[in-house]
mmCIF file of C-alpha atoms and ligand atoms in Angstrom:
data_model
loop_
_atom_site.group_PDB
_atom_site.id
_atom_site.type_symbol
_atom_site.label_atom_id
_atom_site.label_comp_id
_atom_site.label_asym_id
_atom_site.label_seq_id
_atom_site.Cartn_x
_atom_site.Cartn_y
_atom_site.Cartn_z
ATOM 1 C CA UNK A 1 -23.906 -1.378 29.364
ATOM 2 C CA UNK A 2 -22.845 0.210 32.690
ATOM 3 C CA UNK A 3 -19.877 -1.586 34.163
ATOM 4 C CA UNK A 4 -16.925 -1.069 35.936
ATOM 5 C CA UNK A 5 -13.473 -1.841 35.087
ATOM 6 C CA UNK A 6 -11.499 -2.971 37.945
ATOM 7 C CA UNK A 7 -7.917 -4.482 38.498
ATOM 8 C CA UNK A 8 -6.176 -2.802 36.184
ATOM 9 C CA UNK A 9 -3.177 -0.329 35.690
ATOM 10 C CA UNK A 10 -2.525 2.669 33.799
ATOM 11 C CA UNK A 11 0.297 3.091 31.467
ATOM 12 C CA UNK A 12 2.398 4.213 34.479
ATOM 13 C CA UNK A 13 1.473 0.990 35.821
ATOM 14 C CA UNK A 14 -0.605 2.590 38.828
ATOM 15 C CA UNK A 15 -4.024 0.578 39.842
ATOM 16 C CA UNK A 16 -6.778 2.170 38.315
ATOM 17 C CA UNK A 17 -10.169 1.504 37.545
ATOM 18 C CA UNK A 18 -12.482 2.427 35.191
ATOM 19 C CA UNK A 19 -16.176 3.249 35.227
ATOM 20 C CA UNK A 20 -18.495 3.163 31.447
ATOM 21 C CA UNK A 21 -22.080 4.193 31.310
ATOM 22 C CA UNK A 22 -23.814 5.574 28.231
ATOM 23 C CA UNK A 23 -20.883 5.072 25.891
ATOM 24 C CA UNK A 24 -18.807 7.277 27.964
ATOM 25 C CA UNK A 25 -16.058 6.703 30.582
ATOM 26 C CA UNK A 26 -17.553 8.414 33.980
ATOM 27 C CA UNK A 27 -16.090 9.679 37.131
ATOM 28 C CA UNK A 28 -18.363 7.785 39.867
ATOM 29 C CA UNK A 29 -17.759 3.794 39.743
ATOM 30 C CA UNK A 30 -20.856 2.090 39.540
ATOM 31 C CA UNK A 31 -22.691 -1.090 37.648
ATOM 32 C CA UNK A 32 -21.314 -4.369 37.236
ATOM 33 C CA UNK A 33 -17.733 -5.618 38.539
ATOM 34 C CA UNK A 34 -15.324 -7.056 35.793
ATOM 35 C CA UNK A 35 -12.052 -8.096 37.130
ATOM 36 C CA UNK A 36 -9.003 -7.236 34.222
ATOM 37 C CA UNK A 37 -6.379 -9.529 36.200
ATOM 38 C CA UNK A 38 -3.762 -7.030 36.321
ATOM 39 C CA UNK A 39 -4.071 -5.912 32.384
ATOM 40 C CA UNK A 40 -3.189 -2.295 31.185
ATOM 41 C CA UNK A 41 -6.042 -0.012 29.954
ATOM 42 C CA UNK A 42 -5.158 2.301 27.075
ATOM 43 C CA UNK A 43 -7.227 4.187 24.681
ATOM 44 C CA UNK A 44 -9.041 2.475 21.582
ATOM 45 C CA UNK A 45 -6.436 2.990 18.932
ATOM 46 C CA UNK A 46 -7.214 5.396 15.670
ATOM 47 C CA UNK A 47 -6.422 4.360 12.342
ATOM 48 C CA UNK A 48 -6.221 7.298 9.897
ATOM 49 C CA UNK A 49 -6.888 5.758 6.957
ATOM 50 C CA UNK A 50 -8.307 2.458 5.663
ATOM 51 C CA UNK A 51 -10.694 1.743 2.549
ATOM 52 C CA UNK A 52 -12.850 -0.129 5.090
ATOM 53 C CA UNK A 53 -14.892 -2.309 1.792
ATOM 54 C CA UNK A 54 -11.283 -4.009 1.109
ATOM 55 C CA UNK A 55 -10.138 -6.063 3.731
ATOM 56 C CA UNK A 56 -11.466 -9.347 4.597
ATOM 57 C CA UNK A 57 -9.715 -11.970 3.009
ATOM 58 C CA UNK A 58 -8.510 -10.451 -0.127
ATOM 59 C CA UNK A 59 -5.043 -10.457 -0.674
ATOM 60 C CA UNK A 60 -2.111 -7.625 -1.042
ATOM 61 C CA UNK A 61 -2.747 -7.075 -4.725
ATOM 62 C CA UNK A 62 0.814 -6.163 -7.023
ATOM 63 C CA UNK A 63 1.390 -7.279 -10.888
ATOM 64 C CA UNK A 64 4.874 -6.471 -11.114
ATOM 65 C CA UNK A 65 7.807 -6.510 -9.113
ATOM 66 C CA UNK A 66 7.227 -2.731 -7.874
ATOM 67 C CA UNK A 67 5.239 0.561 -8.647
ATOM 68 C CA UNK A 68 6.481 4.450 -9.382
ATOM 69 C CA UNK A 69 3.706 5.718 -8.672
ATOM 70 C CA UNK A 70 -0.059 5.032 -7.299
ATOM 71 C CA UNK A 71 -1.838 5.273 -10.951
ATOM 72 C CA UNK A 72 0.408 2.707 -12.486
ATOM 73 C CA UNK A 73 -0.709 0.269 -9.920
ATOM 74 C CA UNK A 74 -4.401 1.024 -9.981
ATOM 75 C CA UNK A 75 -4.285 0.978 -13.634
ATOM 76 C CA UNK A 76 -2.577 -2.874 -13.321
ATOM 77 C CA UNK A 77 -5.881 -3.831 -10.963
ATOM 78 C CA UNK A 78 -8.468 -2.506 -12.878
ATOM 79 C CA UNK A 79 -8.515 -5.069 -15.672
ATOM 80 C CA UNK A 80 -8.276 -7.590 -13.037
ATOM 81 C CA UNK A 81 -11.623 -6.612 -11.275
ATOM 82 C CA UNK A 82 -13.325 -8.435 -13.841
ATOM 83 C CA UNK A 83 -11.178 -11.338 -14.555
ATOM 84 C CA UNK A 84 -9.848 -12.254 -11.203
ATOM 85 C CA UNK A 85 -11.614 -15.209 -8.988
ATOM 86 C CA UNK A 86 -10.979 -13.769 -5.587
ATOM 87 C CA UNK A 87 -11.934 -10.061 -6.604
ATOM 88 C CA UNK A 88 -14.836 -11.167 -8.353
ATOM 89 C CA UNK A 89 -16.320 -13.498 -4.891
ATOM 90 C CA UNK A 90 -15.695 -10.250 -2.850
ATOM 91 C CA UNK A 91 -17.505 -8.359 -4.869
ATOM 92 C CA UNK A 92 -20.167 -10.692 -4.911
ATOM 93 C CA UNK A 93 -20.192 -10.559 -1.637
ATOM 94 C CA UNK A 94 -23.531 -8.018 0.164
ATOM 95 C CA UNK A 95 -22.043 -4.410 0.123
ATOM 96 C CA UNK A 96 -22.668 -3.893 4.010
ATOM 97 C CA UNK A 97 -20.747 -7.630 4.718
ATOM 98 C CA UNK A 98 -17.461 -5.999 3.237
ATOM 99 C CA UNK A 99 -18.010 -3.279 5.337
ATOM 100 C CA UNK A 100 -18.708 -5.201 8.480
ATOM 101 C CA UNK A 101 -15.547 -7.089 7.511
ATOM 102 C CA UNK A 102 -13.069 -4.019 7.346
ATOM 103 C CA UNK A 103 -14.882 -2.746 10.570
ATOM 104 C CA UNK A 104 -14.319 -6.556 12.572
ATOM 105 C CA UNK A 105 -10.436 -6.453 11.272
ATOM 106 C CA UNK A 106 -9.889 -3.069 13.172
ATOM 107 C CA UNK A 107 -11.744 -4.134 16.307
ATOM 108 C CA UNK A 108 -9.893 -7.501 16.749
ATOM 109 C CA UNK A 109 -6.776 -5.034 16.433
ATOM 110 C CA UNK A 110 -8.070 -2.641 19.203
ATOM 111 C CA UNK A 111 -8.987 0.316 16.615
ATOM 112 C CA UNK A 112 -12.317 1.869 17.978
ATOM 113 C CA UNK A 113 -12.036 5.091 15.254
ATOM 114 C CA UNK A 114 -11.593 4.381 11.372
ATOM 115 C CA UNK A 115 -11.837 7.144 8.747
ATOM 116 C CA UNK A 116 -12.723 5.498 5.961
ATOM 117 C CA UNK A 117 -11.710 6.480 2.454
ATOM 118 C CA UNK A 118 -14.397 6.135 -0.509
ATOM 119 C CA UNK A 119 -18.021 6.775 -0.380
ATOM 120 C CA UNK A 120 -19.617 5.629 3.109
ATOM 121 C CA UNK A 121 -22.354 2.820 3.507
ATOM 122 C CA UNK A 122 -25.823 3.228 5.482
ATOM 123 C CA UNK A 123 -23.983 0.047 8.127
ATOM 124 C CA UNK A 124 -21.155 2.643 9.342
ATOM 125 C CA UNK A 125 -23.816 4.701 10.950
ATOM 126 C CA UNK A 126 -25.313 1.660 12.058
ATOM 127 C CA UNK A 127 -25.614 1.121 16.469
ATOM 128 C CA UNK A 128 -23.664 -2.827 15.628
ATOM 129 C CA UNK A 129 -20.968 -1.270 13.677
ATOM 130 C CA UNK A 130 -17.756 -2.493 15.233
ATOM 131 C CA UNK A 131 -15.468 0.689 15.383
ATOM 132 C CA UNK A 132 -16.429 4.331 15.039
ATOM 133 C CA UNK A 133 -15.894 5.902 11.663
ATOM 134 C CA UNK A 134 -16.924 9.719 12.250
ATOM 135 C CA UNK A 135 -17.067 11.284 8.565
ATOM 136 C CA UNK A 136 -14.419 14.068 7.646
ATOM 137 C CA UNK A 137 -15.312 17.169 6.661
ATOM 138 C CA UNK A 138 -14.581 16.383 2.754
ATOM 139 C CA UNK A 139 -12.511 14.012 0.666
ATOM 140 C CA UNK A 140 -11.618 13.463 -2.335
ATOM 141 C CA UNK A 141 -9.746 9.764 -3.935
ATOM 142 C CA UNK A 142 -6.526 12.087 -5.795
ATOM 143 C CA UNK A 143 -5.892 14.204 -7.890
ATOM 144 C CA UNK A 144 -5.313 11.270 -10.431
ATOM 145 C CA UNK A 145 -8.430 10.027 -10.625
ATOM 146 C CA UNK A 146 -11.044 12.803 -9.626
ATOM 147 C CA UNK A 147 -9.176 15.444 -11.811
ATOM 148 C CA UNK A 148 -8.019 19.131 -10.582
ATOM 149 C CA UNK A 149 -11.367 20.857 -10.579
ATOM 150 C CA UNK A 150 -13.507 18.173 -8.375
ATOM 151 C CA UNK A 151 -10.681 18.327 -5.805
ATOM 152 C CA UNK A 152 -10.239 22.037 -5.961
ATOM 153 C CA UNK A 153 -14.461 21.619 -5.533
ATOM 154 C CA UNK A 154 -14.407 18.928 -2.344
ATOM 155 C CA UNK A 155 -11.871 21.168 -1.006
ATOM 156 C CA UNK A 156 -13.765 24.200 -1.192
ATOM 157 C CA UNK A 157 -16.846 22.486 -0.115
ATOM 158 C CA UNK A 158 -15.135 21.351 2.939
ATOM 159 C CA UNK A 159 -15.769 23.335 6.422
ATOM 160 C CA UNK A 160 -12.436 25.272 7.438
ATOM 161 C CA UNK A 161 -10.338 23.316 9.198
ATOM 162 C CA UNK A 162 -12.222 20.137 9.177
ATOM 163 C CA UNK A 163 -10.281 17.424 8.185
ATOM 164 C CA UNK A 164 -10.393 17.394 4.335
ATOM 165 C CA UNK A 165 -8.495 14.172 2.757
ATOM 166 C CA UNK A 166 -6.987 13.372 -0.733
ATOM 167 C CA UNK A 167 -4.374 10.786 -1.194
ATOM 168 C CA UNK A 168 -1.081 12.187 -2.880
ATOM 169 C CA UNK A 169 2.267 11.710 -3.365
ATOM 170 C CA UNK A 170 1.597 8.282 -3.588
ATOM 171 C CA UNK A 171 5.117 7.159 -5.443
ATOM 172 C CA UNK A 172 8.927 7.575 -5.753
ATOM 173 C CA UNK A 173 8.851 9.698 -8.820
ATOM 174 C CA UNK A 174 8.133 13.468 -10.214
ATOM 175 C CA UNK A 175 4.657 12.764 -11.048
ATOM 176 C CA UNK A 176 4.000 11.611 -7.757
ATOM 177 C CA UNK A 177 5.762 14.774 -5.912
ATOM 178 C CA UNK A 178 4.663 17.111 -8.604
ATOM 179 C CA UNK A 179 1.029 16.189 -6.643
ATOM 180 C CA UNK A 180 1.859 18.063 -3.978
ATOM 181 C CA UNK A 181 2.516 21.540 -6.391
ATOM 182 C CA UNK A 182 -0.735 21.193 -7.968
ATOM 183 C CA UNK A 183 -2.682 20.742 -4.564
ATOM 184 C CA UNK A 184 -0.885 23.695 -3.350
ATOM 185 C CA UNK A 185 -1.812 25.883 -6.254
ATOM 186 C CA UNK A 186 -5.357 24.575 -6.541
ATOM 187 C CA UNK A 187 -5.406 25.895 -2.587
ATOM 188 C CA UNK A 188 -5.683 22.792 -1.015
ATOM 189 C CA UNK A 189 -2.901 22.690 1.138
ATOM 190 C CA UNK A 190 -4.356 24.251 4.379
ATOM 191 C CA UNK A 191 -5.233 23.876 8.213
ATOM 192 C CA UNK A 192 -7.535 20.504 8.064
ATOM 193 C CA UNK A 193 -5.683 19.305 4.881
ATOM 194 C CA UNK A 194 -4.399 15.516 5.419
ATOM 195 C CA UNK A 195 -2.405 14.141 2.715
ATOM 196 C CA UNK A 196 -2.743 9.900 2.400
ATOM 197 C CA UNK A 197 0.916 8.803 1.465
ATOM 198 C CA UNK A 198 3.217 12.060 0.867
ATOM 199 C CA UNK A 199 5.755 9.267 0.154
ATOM 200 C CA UNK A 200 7.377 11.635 -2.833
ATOM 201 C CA UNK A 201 7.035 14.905 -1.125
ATOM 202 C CA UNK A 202 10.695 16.553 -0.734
ATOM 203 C CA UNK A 203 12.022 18.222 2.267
ATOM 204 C CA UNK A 204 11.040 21.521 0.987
ATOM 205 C CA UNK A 205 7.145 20.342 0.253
ATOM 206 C CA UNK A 206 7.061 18.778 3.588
ATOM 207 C CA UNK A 207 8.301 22.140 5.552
ATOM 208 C CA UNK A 208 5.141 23.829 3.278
ATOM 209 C CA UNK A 209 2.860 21.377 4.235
ATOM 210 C CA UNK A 210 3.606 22.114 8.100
ATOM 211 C CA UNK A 211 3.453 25.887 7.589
ATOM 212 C CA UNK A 212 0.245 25.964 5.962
ATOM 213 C CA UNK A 213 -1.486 23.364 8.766
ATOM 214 C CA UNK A 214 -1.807 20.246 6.970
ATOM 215 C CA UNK A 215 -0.296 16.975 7.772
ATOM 216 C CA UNK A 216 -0.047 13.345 6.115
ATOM 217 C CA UNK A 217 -1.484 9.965 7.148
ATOM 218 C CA UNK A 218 1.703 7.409 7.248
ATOM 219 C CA UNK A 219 0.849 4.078 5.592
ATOM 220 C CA UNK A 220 4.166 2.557 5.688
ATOM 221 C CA UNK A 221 2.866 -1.160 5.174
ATOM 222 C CA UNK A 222 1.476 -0.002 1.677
ATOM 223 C CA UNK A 223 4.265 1.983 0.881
ATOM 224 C CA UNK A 224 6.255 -0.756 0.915
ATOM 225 C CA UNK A 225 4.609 -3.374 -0.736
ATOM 226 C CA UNK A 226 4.240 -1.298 -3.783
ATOM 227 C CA UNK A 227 7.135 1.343 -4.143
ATOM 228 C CA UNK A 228 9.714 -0.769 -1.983
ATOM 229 C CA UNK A 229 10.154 2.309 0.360
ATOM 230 C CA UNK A 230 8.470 4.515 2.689
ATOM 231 C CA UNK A 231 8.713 8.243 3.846
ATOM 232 C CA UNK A 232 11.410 9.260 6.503
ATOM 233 C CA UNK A 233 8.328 10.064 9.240
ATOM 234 C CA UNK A 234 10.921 11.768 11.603
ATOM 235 C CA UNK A 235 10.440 15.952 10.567
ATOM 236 C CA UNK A 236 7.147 15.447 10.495
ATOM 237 C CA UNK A 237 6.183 13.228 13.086
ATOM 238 C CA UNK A 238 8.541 15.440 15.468
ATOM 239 C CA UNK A 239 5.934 18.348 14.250
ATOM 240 C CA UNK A 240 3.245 16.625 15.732
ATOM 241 C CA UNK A 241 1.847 16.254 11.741
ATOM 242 C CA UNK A 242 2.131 13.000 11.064
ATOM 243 C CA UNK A 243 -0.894 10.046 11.747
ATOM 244 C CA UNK A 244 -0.813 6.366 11.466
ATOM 245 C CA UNK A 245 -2.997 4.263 8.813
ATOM 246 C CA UNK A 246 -3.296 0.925 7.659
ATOM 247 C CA UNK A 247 -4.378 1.116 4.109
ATOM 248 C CA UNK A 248 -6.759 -1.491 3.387
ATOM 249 C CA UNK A 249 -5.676 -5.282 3.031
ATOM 250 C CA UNK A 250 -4.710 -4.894 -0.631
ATOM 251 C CA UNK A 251 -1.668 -2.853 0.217
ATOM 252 C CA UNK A 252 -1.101 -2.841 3.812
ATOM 253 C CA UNK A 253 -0.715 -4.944 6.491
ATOM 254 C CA UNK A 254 -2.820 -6.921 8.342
ATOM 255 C CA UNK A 255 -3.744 -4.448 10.303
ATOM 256 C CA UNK A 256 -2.720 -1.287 12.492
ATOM 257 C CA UNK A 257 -1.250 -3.471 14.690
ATOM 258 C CA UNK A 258 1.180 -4.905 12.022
ATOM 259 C CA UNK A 259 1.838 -1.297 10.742
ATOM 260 C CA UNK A 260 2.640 -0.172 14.500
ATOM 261 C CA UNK A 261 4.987 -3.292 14.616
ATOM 262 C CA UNK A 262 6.756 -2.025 11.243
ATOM 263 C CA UNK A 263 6.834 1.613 12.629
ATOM 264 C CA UNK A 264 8.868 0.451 15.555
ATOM 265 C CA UNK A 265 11.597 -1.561 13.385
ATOM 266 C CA UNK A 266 11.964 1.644 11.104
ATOM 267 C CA UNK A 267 12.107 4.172 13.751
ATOM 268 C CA UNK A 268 13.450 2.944 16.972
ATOM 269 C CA UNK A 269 10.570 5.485 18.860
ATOM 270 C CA UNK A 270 9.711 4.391 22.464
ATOM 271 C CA UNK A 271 7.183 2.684 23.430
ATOM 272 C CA UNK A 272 5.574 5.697 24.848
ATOM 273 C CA UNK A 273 5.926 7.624 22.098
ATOM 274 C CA UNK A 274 4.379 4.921 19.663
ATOM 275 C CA UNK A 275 1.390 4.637 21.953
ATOM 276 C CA UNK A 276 0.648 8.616 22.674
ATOM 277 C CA UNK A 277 1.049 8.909 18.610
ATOM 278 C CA UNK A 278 -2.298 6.338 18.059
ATOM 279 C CA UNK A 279 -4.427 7.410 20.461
ATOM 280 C CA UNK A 280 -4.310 11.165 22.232
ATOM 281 C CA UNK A 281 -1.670 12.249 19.206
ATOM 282 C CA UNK A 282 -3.999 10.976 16.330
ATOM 283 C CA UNK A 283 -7.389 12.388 18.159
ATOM 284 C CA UNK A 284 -5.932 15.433 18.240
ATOM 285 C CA UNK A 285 -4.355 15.637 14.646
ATOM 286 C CA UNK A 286 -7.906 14.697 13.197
ATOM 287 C CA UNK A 287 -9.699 16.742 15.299
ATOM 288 C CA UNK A 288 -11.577 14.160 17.165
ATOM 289 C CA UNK A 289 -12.079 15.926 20.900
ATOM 290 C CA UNK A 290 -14.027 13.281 22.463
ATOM 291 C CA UNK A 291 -11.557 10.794 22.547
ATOM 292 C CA UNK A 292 -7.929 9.348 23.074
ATOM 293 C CA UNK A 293 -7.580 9.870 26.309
ATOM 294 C CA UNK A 294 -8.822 7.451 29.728
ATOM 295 C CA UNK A 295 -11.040 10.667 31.145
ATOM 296 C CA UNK A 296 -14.558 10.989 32.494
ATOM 297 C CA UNK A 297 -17.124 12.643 29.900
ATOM 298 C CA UNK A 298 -14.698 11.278 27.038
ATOM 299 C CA UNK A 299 -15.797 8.128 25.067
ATOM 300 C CA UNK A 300 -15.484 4.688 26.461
ATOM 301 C CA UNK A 301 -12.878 3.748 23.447
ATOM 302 C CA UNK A 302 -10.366 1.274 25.106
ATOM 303 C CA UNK A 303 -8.363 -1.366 24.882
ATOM 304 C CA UNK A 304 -6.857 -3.789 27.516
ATOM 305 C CA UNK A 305 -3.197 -5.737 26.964
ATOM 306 C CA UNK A 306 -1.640 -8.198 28.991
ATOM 307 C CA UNK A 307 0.399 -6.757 31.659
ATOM 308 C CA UNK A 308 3.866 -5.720 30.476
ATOM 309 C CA UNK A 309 3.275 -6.566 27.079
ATOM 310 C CA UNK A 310 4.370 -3.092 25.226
ATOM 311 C CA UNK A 311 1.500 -1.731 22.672
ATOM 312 C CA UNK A 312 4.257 -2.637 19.532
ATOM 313 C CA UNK A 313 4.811 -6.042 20.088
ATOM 314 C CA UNK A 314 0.675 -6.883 20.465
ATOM 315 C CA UNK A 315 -1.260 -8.905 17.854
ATOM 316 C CA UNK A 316 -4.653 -9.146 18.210
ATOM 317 C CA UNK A 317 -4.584 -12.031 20.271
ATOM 318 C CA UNK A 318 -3.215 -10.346 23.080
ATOM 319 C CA UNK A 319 -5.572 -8.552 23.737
ATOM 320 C CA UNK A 320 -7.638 -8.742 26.573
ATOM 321 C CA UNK A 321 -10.292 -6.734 25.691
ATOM 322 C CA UNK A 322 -11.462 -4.138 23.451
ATOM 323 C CA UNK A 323 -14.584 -1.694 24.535
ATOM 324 C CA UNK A 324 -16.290 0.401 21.558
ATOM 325 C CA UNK A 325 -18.400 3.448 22.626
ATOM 326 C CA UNK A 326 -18.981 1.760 25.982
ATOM 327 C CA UNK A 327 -19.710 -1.649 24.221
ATOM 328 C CA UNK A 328 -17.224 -4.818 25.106
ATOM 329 C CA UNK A 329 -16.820 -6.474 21.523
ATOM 330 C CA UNK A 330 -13.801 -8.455 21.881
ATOM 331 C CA UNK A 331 -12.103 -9.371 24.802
ATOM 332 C CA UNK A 332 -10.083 -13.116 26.119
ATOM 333 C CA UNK A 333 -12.260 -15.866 26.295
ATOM 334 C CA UNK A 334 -12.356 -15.869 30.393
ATOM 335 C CA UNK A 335 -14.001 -12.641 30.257
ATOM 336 C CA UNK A 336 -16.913 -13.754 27.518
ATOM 337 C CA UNK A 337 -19.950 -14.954 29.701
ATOM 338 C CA UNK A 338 -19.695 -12.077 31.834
ATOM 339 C CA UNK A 339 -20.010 -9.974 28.955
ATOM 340 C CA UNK A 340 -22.663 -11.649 26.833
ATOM 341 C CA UNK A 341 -19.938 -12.944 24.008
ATOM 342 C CA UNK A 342 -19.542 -15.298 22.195
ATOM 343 C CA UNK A 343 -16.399 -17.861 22.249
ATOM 344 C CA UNK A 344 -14.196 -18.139 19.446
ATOM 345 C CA UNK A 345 -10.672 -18.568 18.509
ATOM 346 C CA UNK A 346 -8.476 -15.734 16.719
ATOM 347 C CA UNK A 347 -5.308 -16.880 15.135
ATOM 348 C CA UNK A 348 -5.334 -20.390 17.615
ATOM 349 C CA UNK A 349 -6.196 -18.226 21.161
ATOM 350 C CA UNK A 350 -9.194 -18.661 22.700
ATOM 351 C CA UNK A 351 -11.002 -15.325 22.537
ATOM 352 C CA UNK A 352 -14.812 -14.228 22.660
ATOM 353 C CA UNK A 353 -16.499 -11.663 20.462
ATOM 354 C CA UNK A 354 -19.911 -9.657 20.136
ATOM 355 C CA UNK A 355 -22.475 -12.477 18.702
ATOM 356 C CA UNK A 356 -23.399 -10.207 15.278
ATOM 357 C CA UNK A 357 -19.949 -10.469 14.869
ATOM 358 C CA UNK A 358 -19.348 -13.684 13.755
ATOM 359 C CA UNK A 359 -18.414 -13.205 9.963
ATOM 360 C CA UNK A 360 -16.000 -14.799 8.103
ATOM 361 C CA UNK A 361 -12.515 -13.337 8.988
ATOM 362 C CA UNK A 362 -8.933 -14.793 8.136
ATOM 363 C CA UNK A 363 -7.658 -16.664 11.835
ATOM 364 C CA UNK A 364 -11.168 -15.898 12.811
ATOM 365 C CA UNK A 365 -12.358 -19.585 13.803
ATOM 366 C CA UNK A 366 -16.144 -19.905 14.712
ATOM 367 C CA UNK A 367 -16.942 -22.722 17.150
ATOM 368 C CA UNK A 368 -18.987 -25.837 15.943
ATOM 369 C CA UNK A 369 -22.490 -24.782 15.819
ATOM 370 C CA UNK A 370 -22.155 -20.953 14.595
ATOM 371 C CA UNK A 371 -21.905 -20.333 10.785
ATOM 372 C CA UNK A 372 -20.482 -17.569 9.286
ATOM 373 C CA UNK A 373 -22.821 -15.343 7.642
HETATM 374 ZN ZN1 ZN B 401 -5.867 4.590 0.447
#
């Protein structure tokens, strides 16, 4: 749609306004009017890393008071796949529904870029998709369970200085920092490389890391849940080579709001620097050109909040809107007719989202006559 974005402020707190047409922000203002009441436009947030197929309503998934490293853990859910009621009914559920569902639990949490970890589904390329998820160059699930030589492979396959993506260092102990050793002398650690996790790598493995031009996605929700700690993000993150992920909903958080909300109580960064770090910091980490910034010819990614309300202390029902390669998809429920939504509450708040979005979503509450699909 072509619209303009007006009564609004920057995060300076100077009016601006906004023009979209085509999916991208433009210079001229044109099309229809739609009044923000005084809210603050910032870039559609980018989560590094989510397994998009495991969110929903699943629950965080742990079988024993706390992990050492990633394998044990996986090797405690496997058995359970089979056995377990609520893994079983969402695996039941259509393939491209558990995709929609990760994709709908960014969007309400003003993420407009994903990238997804695990093999991709036709619906991600799909025009109704909620949030972009651009593919990386090359991935690969870790070292643990694709082996040394099919990493070493996806590596090599991978365009230099792409983004190329392996979790590792995923745990508090040897095995888990020893990941980092073999990557490095399998030649993976280079310009492109991002590392899920790196919650075991040492000083020493995380000044390597920098030199050769990789970085780490920060899942500190996960981390957490299943090891009882997280990295220190500070070296890195001061080295511009750190990015922010939520891990899907069976280790993380709710979603990259929640994580941003965690980041803030374990770092004390501003405000400002929380809300570069997501948006213009992440774009340019992962190579993503087109976005993270509020500029004509970029992408019409964005996100309105409630004026004065800093980016850290948002849920999603703050959030006053939430535009998607030029597309409004979520936004407060005043603004819904206007943009051809549907009402709805999230978490108790009145709200309004995209009509194909109405799927079944914890705090998600569809009005009397829709059904969830
Ligand atoms: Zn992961």
């Amino acid at each position: 749609m072509r619209c303009q974005l007006v009564n609004a402020v920057d995060s300076r707190g100077q009016a601006m306004s906004l023009s979209l047409a085509e999916g991208c922000i433009r210079a001229e203002l044109a099309g229809q009017r739609i009044d923000l009441g005084g809210a603050r436009l910032l870039p559609g947030l980018i989560n590094a890393h989510d397994h998009l197929h495991l969110n929903g309503a699943l629950p965080r998934l742990k079988f024993r008071s706390g992990y050492r490293n990633a394998s044990e853990w996986i090797a405690d859910i496997t058995p359970q796949l089979s056995t377990d009621p609520g893994l079983l009914a969402h695996r039941r559920q259509p393939r491209a529904l558990r995709f929609l569902a990760g994709g709908l639990k960014n969007l309400l949490s003003g993420v407009t870029t994903v990238l997804h970890h695990d093999p991709r589904d036709a619906v991600l390329d799909e025009p109704g998709f909620p949030v972009d998820v651009p593919a990386p160059g090359g991935w690969s699930h870790s070292l643990a369970l694709d082996g040394d030589e099919a990493v070493r492979a996806s590596h090599q396959a991978t365009p230099a200085g792409r983004p190329w993506i392996v979790h590792a260092a995923e745990g508090i102990d040897t095995a888990a920092a020893l990941e980092f050793d073999r990557l490095e002398a399998l030649g993976c650690i280079a310009p492109g490389t991002l590392l899920v996790h790196g919650l075991g790598l040492s000083a020493a493995q995380q000044r390597r890391l920098v030199e050769a031009g990789a970085a780490v996605v920060w899942c500190p929700g996960s981390n957490l849940h299943l090891f009882g700690r997280t990295l220190d993000p500070e070296w890195l993150f001061a080295q511009g080579r750190l990015a922010l992920g939520s891990d899907s909903r069976i280790s993380g958080g709710r979603d990259l709001l929640a994580e941003l909300a965690l980041v803030r109580e374990l770092t004390r960064w501003s405000e400002e620097r929380l809300e570069a770090w997501v948006t213009e910091g992440a774009a340019r980490l992962l190579g993503l050109t087109d976005r993270g910034r509020l500029e004509p010819g970029l992408r019409a990614d964005l996100i309105a909040l409630p004026p004065g309300l800093p980016l850290s202390h948002a849920t999603r029902a703050d959030l006053r809107l939430v535009v998607v390669g030029g597309r409004p998809l979520y936004a407060d429920a005043d603004l819904g007719e206007t943009l051809g939504l549907t009402p709805v509450r999230v978490d108790g708040r009145p709200k309004a989202i995209a009509p194909h979005l109405l799927i079944a979503e914890p705090g998600l509450e569809l009005l009397a006559e829709e059904v969830p699909a």
